[in-house]
PDB file of C-alpha atoms and ligand atoms in Angstrom:
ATOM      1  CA  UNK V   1     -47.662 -67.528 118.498  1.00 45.00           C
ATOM      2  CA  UNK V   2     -49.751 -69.467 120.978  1.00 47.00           C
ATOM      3  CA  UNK V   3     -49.419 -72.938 120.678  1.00 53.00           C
ATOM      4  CA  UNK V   4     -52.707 -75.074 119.805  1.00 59.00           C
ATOM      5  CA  UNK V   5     -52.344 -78.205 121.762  1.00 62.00           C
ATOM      6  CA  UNK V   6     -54.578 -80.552 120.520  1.00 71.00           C
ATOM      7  CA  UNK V   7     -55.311 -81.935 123.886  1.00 94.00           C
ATOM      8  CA  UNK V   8     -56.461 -80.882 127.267  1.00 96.00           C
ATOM      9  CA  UNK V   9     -57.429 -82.381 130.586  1.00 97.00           C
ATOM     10  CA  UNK V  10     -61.389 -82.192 129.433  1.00 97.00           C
ATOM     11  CA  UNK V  11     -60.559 -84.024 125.971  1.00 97.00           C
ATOM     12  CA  UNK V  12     -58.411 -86.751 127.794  1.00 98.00           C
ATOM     13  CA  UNK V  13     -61.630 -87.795 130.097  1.00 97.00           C
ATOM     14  CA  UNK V  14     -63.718 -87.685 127.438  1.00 97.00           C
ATOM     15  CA  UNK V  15     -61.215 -89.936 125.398  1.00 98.00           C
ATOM     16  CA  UNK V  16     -61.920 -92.165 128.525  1.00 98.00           C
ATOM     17  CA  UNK V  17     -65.421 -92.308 127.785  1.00 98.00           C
ATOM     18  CA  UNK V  18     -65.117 -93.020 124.502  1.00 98.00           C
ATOM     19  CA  UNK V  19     -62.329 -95.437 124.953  1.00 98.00           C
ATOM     20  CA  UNK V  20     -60.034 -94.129 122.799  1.00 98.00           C
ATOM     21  CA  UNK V  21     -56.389 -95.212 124.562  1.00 98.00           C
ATOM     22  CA  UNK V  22     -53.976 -92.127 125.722  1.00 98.00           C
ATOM     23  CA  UNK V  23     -50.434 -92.115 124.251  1.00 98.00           C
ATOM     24  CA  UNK V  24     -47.441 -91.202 126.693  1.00 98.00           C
ATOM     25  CA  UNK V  25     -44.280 -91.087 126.632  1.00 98.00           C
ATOM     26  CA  UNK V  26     -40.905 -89.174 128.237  1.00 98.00           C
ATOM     27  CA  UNK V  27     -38.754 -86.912 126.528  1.00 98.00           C
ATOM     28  CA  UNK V  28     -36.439 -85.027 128.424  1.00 98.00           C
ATOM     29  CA  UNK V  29     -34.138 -82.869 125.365  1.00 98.00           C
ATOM     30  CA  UNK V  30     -35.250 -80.736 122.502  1.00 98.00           C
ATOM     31  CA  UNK V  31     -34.908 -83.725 119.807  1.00 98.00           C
ATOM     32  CA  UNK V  32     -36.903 -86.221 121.536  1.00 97.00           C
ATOM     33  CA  UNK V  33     -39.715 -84.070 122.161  1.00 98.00           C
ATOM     34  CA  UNK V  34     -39.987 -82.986 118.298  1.00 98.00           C
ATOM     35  CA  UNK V  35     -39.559 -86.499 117.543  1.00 98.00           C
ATOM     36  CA  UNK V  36     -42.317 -87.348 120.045  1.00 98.00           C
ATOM     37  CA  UNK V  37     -44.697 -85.003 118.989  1.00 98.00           C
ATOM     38  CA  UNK V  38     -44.027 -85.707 115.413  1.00 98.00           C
ATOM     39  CA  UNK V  39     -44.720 -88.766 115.835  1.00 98.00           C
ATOM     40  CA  UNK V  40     -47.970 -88.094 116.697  1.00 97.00           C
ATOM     41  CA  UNK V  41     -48.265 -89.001 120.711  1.00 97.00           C
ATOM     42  CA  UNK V  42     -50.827 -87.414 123.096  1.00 98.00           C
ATOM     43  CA  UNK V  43     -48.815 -86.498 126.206  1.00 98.00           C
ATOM     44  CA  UNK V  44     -44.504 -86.047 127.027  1.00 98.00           C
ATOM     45  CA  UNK V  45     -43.694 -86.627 130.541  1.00 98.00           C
ATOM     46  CA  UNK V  46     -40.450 -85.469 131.646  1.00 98.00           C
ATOM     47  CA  UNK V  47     -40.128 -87.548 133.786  1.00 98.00           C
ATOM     48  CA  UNK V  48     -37.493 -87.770 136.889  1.00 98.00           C
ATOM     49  CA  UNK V  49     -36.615 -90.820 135.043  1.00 96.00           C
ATOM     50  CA  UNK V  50     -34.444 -88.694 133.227  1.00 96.00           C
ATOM     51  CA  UNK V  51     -32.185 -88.956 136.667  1.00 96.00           C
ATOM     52  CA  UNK V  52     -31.612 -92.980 135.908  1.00 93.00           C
ATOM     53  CA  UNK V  53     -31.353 -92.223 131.776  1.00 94.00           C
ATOM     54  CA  UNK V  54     -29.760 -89.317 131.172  1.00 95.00           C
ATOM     55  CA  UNK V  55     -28.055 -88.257 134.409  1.00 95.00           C
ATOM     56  CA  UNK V  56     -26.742 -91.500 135.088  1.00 93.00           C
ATOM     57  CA  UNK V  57     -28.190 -92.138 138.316  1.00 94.00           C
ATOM     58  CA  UNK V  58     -29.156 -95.224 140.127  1.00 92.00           C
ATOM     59  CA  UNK V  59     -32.309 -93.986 141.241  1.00 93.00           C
ATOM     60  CA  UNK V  60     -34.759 -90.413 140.749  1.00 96.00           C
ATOM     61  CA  UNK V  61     -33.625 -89.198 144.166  1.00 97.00           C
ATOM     62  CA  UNK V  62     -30.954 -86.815 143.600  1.00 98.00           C
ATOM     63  CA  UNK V  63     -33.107 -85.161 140.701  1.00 98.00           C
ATOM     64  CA  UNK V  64     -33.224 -81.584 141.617  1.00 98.00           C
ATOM     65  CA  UNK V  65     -35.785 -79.073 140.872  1.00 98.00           C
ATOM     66  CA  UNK V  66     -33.360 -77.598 138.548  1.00 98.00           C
ATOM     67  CA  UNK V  67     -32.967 -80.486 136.559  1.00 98.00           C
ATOM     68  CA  UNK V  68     -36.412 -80.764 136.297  1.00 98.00           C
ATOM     69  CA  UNK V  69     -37.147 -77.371 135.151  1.00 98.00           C
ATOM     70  CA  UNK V  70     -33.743 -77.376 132.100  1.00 98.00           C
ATOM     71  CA  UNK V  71     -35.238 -80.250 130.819  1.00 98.00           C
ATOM     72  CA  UNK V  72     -38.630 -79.398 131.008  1.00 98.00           C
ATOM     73  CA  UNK V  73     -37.732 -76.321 129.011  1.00 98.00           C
ATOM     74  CA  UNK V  74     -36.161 -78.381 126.529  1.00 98.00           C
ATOM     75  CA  UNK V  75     -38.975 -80.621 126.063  1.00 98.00           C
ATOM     76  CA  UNK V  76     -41.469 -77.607 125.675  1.00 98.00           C
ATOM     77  CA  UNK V  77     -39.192 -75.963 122.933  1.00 98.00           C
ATOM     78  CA  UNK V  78     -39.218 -78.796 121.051  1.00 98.00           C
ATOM     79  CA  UNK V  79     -43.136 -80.071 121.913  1.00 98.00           C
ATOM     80  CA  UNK V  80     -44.893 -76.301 121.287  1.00 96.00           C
ATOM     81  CA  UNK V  81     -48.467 -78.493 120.280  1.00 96.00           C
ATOM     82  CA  UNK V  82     -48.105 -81.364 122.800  1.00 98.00           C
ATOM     83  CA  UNK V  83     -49.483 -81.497 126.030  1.00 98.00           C
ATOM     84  CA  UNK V  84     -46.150 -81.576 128.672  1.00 98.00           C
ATOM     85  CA  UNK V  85     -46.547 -83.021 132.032  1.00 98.00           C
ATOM     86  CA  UNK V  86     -43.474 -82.453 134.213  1.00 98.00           C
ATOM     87  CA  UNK V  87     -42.510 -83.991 137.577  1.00 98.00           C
ATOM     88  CA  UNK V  88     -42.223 -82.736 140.621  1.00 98.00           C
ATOM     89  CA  UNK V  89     -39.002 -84.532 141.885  1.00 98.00           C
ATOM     90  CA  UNK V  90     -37.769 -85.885 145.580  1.00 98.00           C
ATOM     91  CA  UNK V  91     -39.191 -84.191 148.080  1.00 97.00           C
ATOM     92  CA  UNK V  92     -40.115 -80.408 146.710  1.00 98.00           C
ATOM     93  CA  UNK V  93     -43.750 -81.335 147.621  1.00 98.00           C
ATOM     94  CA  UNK V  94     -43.634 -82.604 150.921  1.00 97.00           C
ATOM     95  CA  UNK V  95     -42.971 -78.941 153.007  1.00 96.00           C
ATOM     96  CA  UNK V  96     -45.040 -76.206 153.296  1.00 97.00           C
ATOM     97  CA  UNK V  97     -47.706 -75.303 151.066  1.00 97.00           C
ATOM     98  CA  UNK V  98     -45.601 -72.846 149.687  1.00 97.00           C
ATOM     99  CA  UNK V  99     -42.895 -74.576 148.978  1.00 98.00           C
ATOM    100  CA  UNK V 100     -44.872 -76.628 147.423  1.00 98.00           C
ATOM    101  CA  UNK V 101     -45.852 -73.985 145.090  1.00 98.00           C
ATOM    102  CA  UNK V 102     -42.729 -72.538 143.972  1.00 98.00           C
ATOM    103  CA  UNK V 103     -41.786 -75.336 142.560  1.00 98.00           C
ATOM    104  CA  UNK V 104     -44.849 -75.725 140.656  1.00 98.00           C
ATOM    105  CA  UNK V 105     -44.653 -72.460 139.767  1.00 98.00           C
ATOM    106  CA  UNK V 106     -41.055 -72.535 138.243  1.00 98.00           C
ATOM    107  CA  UNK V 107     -41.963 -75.815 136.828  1.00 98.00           C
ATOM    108  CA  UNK V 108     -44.997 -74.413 134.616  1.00 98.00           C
ATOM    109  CA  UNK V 109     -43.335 -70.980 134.086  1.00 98.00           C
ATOM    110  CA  UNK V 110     -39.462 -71.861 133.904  1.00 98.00           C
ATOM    111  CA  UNK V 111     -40.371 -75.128 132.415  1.00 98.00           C
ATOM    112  CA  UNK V 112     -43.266 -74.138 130.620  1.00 98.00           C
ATOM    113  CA  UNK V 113     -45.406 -77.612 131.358  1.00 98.00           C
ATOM    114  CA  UNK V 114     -48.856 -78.006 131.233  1.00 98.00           C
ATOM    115  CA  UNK V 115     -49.546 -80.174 134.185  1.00 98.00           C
ATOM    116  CA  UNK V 116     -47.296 -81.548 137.395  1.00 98.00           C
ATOM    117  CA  UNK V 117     -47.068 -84.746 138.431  1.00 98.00           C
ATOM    118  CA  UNK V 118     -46.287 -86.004 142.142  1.00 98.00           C
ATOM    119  CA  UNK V 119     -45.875 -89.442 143.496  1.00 98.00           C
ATOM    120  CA  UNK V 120     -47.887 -90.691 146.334  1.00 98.00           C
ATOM    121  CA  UNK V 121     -51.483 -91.812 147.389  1.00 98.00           C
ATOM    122  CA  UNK V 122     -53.972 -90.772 149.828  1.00 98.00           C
ATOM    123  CA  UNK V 123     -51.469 -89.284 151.939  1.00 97.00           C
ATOM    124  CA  UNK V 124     -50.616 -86.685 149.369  1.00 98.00           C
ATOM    125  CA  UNK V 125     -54.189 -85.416 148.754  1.00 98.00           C
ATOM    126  CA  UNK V 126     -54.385 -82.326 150.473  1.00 98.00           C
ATOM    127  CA  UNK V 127     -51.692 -81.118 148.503  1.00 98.00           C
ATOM    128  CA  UNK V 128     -52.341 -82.238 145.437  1.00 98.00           C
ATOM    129  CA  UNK V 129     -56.101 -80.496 145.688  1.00 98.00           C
ATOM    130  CA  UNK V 130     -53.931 -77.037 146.880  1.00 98.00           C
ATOM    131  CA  UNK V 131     -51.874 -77.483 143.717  1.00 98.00           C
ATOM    132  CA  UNK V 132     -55.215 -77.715 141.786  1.00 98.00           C
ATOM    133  CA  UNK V 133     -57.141 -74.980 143.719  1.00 98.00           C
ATOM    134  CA  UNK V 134     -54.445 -73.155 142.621  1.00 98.00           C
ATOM    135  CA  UNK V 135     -54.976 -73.975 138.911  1.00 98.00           C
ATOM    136  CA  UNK V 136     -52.452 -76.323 137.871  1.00 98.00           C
ATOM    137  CA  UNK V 137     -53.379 -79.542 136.570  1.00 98.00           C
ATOM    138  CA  UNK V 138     -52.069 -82.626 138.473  1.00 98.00           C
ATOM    139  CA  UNK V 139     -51.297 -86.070 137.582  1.00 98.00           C
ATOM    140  CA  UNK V 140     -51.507 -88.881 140.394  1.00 98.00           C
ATOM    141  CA  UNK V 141     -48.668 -92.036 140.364  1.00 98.00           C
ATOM    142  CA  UNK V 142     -49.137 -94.877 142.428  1.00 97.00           C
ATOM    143  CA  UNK V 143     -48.152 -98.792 142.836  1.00 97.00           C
ATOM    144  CA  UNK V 144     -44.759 -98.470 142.382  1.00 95.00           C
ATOM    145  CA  UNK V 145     -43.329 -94.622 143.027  1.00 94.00           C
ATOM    146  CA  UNK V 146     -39.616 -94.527 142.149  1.00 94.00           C
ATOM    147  CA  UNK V 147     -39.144 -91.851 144.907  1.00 94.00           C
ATOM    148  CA  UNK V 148     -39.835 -94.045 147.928  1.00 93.00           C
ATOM    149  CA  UNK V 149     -37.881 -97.175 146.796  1.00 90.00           C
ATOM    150  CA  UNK V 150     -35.665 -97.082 149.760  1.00 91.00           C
ATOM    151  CA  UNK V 151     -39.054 -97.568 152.078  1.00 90.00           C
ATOM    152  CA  UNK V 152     -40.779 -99.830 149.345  1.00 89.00           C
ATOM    153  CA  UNK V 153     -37.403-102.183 149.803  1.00 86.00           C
ATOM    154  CA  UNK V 154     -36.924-102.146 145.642  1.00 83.00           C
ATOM    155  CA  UNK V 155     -38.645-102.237 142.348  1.00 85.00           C
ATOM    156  CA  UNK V 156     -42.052-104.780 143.437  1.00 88.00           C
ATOM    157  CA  UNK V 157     -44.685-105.032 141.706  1.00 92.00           C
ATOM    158  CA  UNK V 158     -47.753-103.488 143.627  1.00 88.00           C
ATOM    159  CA  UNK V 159     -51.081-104.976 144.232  1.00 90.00           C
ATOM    160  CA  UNK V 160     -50.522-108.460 144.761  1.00 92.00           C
ATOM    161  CA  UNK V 161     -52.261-109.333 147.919  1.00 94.00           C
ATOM    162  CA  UNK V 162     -55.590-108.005 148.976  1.00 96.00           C
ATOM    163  CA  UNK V 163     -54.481-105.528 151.849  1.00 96.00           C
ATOM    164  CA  UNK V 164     -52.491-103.987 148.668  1.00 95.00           C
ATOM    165  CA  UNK V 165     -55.251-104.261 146.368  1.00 97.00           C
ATOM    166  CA  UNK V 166     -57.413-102.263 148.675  1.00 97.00           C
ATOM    167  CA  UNK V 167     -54.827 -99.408 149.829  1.00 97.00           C
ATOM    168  CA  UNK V 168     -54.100 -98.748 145.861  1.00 97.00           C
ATOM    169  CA  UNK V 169     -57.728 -98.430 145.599  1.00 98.00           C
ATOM    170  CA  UNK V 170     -58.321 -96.078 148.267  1.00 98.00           C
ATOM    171  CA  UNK V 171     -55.040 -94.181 146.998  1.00 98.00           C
ATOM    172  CA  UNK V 172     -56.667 -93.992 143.285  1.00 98.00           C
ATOM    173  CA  UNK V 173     -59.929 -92.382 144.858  1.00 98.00           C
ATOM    174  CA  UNK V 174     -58.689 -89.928 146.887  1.00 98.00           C
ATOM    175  CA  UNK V 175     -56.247 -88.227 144.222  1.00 98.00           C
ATOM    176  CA  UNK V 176     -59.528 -88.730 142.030  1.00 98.00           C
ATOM    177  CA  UNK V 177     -61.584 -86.794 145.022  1.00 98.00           C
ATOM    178  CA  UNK V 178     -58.513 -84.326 145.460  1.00 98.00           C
ATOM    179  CA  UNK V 179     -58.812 -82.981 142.015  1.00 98.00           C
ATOM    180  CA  UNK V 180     -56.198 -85.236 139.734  1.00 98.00           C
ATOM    181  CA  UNK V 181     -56.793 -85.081 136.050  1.00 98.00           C
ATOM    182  CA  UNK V 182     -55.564 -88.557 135.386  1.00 98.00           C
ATOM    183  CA  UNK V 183     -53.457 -91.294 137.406  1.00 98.00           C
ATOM    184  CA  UNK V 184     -50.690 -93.491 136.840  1.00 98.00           C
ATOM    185  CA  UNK V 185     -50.321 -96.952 137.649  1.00 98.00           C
ATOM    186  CA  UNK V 186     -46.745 -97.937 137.818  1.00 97.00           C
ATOM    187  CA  UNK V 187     -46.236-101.877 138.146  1.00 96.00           C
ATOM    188  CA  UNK V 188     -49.633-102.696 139.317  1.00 97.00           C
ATOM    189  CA  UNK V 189     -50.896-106.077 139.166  1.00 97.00           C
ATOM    190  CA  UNK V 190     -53.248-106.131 135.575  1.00 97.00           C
ATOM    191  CA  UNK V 191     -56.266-107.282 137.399  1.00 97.00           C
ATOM    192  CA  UNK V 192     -55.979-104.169 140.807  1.00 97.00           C
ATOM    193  CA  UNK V 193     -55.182-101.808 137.614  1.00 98.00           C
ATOM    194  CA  UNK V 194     -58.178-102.767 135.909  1.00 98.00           C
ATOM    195  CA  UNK V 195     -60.017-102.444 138.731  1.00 98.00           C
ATOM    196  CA  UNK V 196     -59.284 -98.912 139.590  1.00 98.00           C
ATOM    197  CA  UNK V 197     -59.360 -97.720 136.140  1.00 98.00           C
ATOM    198  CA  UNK V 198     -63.224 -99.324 135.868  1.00 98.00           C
ATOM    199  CA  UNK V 199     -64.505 -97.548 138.909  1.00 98.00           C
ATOM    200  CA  UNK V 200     -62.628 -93.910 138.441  1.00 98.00           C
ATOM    201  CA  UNK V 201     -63.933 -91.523 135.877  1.00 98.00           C
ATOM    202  CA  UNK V 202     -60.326 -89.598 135.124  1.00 98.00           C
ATOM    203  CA  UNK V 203     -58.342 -92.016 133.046  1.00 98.00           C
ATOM    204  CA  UNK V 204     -55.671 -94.067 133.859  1.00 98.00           C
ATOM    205  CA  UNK V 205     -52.279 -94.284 132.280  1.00 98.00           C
ATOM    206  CA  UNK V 206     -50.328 -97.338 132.721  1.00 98.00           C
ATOM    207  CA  UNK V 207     -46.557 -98.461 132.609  1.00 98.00           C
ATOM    208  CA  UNK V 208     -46.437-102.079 133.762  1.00 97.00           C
ATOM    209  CA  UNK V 209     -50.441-102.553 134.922  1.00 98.00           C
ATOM    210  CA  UNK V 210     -51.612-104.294 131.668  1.00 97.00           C
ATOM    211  CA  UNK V 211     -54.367-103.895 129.617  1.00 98.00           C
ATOM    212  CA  UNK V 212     -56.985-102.952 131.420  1.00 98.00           C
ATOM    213  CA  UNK V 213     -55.562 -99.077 131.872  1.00 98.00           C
ATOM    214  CA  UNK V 214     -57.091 -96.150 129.870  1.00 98.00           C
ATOM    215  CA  UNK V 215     -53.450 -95.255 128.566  1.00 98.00           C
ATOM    216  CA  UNK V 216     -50.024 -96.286 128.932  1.00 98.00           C
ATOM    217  CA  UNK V 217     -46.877 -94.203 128.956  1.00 98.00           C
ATOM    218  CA  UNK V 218     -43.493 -96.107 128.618  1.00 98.00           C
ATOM    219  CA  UNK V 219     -39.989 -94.176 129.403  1.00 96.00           C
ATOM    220  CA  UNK V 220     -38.489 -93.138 125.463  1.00 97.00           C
ATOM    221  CA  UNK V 221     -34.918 -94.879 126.266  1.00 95.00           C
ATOM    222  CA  UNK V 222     -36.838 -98.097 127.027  1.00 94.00           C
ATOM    223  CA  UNK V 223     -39.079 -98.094 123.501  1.00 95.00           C
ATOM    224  CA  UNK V 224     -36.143 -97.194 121.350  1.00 95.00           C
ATOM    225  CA  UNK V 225     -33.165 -99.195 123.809  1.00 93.00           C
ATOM    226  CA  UNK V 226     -31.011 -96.160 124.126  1.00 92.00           C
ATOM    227  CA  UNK V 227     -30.116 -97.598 127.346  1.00 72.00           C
ATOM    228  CA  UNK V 228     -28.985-101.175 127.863  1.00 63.00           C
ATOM    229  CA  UNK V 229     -30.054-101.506 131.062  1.00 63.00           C
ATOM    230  CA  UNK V 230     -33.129-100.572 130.505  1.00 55.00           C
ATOM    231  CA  UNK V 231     -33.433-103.697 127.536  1.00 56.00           C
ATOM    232  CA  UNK V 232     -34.856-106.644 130.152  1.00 74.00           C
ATOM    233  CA  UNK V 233     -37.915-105.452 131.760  1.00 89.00           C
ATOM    234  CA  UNK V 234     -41.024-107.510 131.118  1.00 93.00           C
ATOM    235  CA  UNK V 235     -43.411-104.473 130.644  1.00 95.00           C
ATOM    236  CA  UNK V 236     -41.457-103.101 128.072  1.00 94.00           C
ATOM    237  CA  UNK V 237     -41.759-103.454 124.456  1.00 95.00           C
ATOM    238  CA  UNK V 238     -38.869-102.254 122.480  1.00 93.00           C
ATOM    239  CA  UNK V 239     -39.407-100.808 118.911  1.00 96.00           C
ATOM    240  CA  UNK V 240     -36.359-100.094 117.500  1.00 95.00           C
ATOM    241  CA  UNK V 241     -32.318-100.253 118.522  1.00 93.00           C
ATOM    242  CA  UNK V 242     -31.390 -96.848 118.143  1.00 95.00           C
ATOM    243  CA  UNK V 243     -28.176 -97.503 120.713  1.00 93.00           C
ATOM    244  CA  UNK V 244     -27.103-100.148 118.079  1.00 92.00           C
ATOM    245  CA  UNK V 245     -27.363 -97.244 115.158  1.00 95.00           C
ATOM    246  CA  UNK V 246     -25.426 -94.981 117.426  1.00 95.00           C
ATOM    247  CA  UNK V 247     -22.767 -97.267 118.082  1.00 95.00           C
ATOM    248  CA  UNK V 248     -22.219 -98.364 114.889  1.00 97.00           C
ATOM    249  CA  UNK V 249     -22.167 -94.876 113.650  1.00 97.00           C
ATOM    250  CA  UNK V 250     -19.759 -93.454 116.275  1.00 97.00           C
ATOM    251  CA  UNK V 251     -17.402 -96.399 115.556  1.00 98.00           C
ATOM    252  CA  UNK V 252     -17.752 -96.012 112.108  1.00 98.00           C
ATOM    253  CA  UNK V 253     -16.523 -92.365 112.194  1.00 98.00           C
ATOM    254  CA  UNK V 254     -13.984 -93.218 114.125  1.00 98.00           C
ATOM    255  CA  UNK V 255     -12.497 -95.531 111.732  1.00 98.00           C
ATOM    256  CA  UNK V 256     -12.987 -93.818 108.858  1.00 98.00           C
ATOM    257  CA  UNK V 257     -10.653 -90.458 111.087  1.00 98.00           C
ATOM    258  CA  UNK V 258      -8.094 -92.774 111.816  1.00 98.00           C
ATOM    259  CA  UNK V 259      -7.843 -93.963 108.221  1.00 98.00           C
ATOM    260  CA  UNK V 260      -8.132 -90.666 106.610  1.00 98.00           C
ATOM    261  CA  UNK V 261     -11.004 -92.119 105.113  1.00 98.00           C
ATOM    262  CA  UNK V 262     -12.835 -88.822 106.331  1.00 98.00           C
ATOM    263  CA  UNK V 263     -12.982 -85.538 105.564  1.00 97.00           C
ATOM    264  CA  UNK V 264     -13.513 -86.554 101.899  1.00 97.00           C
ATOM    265  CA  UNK V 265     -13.008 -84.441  98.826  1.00 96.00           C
ATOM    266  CA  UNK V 266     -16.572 -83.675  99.256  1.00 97.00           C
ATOM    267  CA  UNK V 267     -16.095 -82.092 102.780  1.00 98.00           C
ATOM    268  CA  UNK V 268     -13.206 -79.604 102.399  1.00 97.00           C
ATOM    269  CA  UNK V 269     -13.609 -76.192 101.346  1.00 96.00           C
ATOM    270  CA  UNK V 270     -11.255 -74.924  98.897  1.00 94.00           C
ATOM    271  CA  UNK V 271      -9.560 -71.204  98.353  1.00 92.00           C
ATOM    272  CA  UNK V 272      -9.181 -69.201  95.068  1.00 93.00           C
ATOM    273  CA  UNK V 273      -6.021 -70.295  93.598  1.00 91.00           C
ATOM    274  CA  UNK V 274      -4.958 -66.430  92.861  1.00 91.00           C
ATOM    275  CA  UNK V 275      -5.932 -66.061  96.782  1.00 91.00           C
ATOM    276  CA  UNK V 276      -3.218 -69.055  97.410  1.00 90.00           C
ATOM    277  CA  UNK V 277      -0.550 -67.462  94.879  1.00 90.00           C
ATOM    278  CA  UNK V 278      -0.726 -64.007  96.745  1.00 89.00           C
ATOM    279  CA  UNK V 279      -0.177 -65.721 100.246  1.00 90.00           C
ATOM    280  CA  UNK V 280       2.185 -68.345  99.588  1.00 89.00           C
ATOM    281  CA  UNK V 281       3.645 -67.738  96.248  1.00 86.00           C
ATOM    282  CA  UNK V 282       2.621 -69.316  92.794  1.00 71.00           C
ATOM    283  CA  UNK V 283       3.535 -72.955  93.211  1.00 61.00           C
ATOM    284  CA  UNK V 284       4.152 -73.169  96.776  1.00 58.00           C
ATOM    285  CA  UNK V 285       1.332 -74.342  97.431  1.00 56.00           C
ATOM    286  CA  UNK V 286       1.607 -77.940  95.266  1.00 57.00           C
ATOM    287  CA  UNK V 287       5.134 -77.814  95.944  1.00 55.00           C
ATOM    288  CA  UNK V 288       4.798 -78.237  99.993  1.00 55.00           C
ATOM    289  CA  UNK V 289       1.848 -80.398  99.352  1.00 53.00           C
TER     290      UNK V 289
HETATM  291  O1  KIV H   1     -40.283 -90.564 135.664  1.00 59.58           O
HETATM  292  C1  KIV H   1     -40.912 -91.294 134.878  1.00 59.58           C
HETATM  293  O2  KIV H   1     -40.490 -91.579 133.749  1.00 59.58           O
HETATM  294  C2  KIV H   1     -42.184 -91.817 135.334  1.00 59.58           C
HETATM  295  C3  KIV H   1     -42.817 -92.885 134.497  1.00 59.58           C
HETATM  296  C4  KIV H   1     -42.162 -94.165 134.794  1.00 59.58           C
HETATM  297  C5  KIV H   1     -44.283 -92.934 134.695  1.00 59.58           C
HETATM  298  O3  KIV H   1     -42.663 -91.433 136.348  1.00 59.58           O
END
C-alpha cells in the first residue's frame, strides 16, 4: 500500500507562509521512528548524528554510506506516513557528479527517504541543483556542519561577527537559488538566523539558532537523554530521562536473576503431568525436585 505522507516539500513552504512551525527530529532504528511518527512530528532526519549516538563515534566522519542507507531503511519501516530526510554523509558528495548520484540514489531507493540532505554553503550549489534537476528533494545545513569540524577548529557557534553574518547569508541564498526545499541552521547566532529565515521563502529549520527559525529539529537522544553526553548543551531541551528508565530497568532485572526473584511462577511453562510420568517415571519428577 502506498504510504500517504501527510507532508510534502509544497505543504512545508506553505506552512512557512502561514507560520505554522515545522517539527523535526532524528530517528535512526525502527522503534524510534514509530515512536516519532506516532507522536505526531512533521519530518525524521536520520541524521549522521547517528555516528556520535548510536555508533559511538566522536564525530559524523567515519559514517559510511552504508550506515546511512541500514538505518535509513529502518527509519522508513517504521515511519511509512512521515516525511524521511536522510543524510548524505562525509564526503559521498564532493566527487563526480555521478558519484554524487549513486549515493543519492541508494539512499532514496535502498533507504527509501524522501529527501537528502548535504552540508555546505555556496560552494556546494552546483551540486545540490544537479541532485534536484535530477528530482530528489534537498535539504541545505549551514552555520555549524558537523562534517568539517576539523577545518571549523570545533563545535562554534556561527554568525557572530559581521564577515560571518554575511557569508551565512550568501550561503542561505544560493542553496535557496540552487533548488533546496528547506535549510538548516545549525548553531547560528538567533539574530543572523532570523535574518536569513525573514528574507528566504523555503523555510528554515533550526537546532541551536533560536526563535526566529521557521522549524527546529533537535537530535532524539538529546530530547529524551538517552545519551549522557549529550545532557549539557544549551540549545537543548530535554523532555524526559528515558536512560534513567533504562538503567533502572536493566539493573532491576539483573537483581531480580541473581536472586531468583525472576522467572516467576507466572513465566514458566508447565508439561502435562501424564507427559512427565511417561518420560521420567510417576514420581520422579517431585522426587528429584
Ligand atoms: O545529523 C544530524 O542529526 C543533523 C542535525 C544536527 C541537524 O544534521
Amino acid at each position: 500500500m502506498a504510504a500517504k505522507h501527510a507532508l510534502n516539500i509544497v505543504k512545508m513552504k506553505k506552512m512557512k507562509q502561514e507560520q505554522i512551525p515545522l517539527t523535526m527530529i532524528t530517528a535512526y532504528d525502527y522503534p524510534s521512528a514509530r515512536l516519532a511518527e506516532e507522536a505526531g512530528v512533521d519530518l525524521i532526519l536520520v541524521g549522521d548524528s547517528l555516528g556520535n549516538v548510536v555508533l559511538g563515534y566522536d564525530t559524523t566522519i567515519p559514517v559510511t554510506i552504508e550506515d546511512m542507507v541500514y538505518h535509513s531503511r529502518s527509519v522508513a519501516r517504521g515511519a511509512a506516513n512521515t516525511f524521511i530526510v536522510t543524510d548524505l554523509p562525509f564526503m559521498t558528495y564532493h566527487g563526480s557528479v555521478d558519484e554524487t548520484m549513486r549515493h543519492v540514489r541508494r539512499v532514496m531507493q535502498e533507504g527509501r527517504a524522501h529527501a537528502v540532505k548535504l552540508e555546505g554553503g555556496a560552494e556546494i550549489a552546483p551540486t545540490v541543483q544537479a541532485v534536484v534537476q535530477a528530482g530528489v528533494p534537498v535539504l541545505g545545513h549551514i552555520g555549524l556542519t558537523p562534517q568539517s569540524v576539523n577545518q571549523i577548529g570545533g563545535y562554534r557557534i556561527q554568525g557572530k561577527d559581521e564577515a560571518d553574518a554575511r557569508r551565512l547569508m550568501a550561503d542561505a541564498k544560493a542553496l535557496e537559488q540552487a533548488g533546496a526545499f528547506a535549510v538548516v541552521l545549525e548553531l547560528v547566532t538567533e539574530e543572523v538566523a532570523q535574518a536569513i529565515s525573514k528574507e528566504l521563502a523555503i523555510p528554515t529549520i533550526g537546532i541551536g539558532a533560536g526563535r526566529g527559525c521557521d522549524g527546529q529539529v533537535l537530535v532524539f537522544h538529546d530530547v529524551l537523554k538517552y545519551a549522557p553526553e549529550y545532557r549539557e548543551k544549551k540549545f537543548v531541551k530535554t523532555y524526559a530521562d528515558i536512560g534513567d528508565q533504562i538503567r533502572k530497568g536493566i539493573s532491576e532485572y539483573v537483581q531480580d536473576v541473581k536472586t531468583r526473584a525472576f522467572p516467576g511462577e507466572q513465566h514458566v511453562f508447565t508439561a502435562d503431568e501424564t507427559v512427565l510420568n511417561g518420560l521420567y517415571g510417576k514420581g520422579k519428577v517431585d522426587a528429584e525436585s
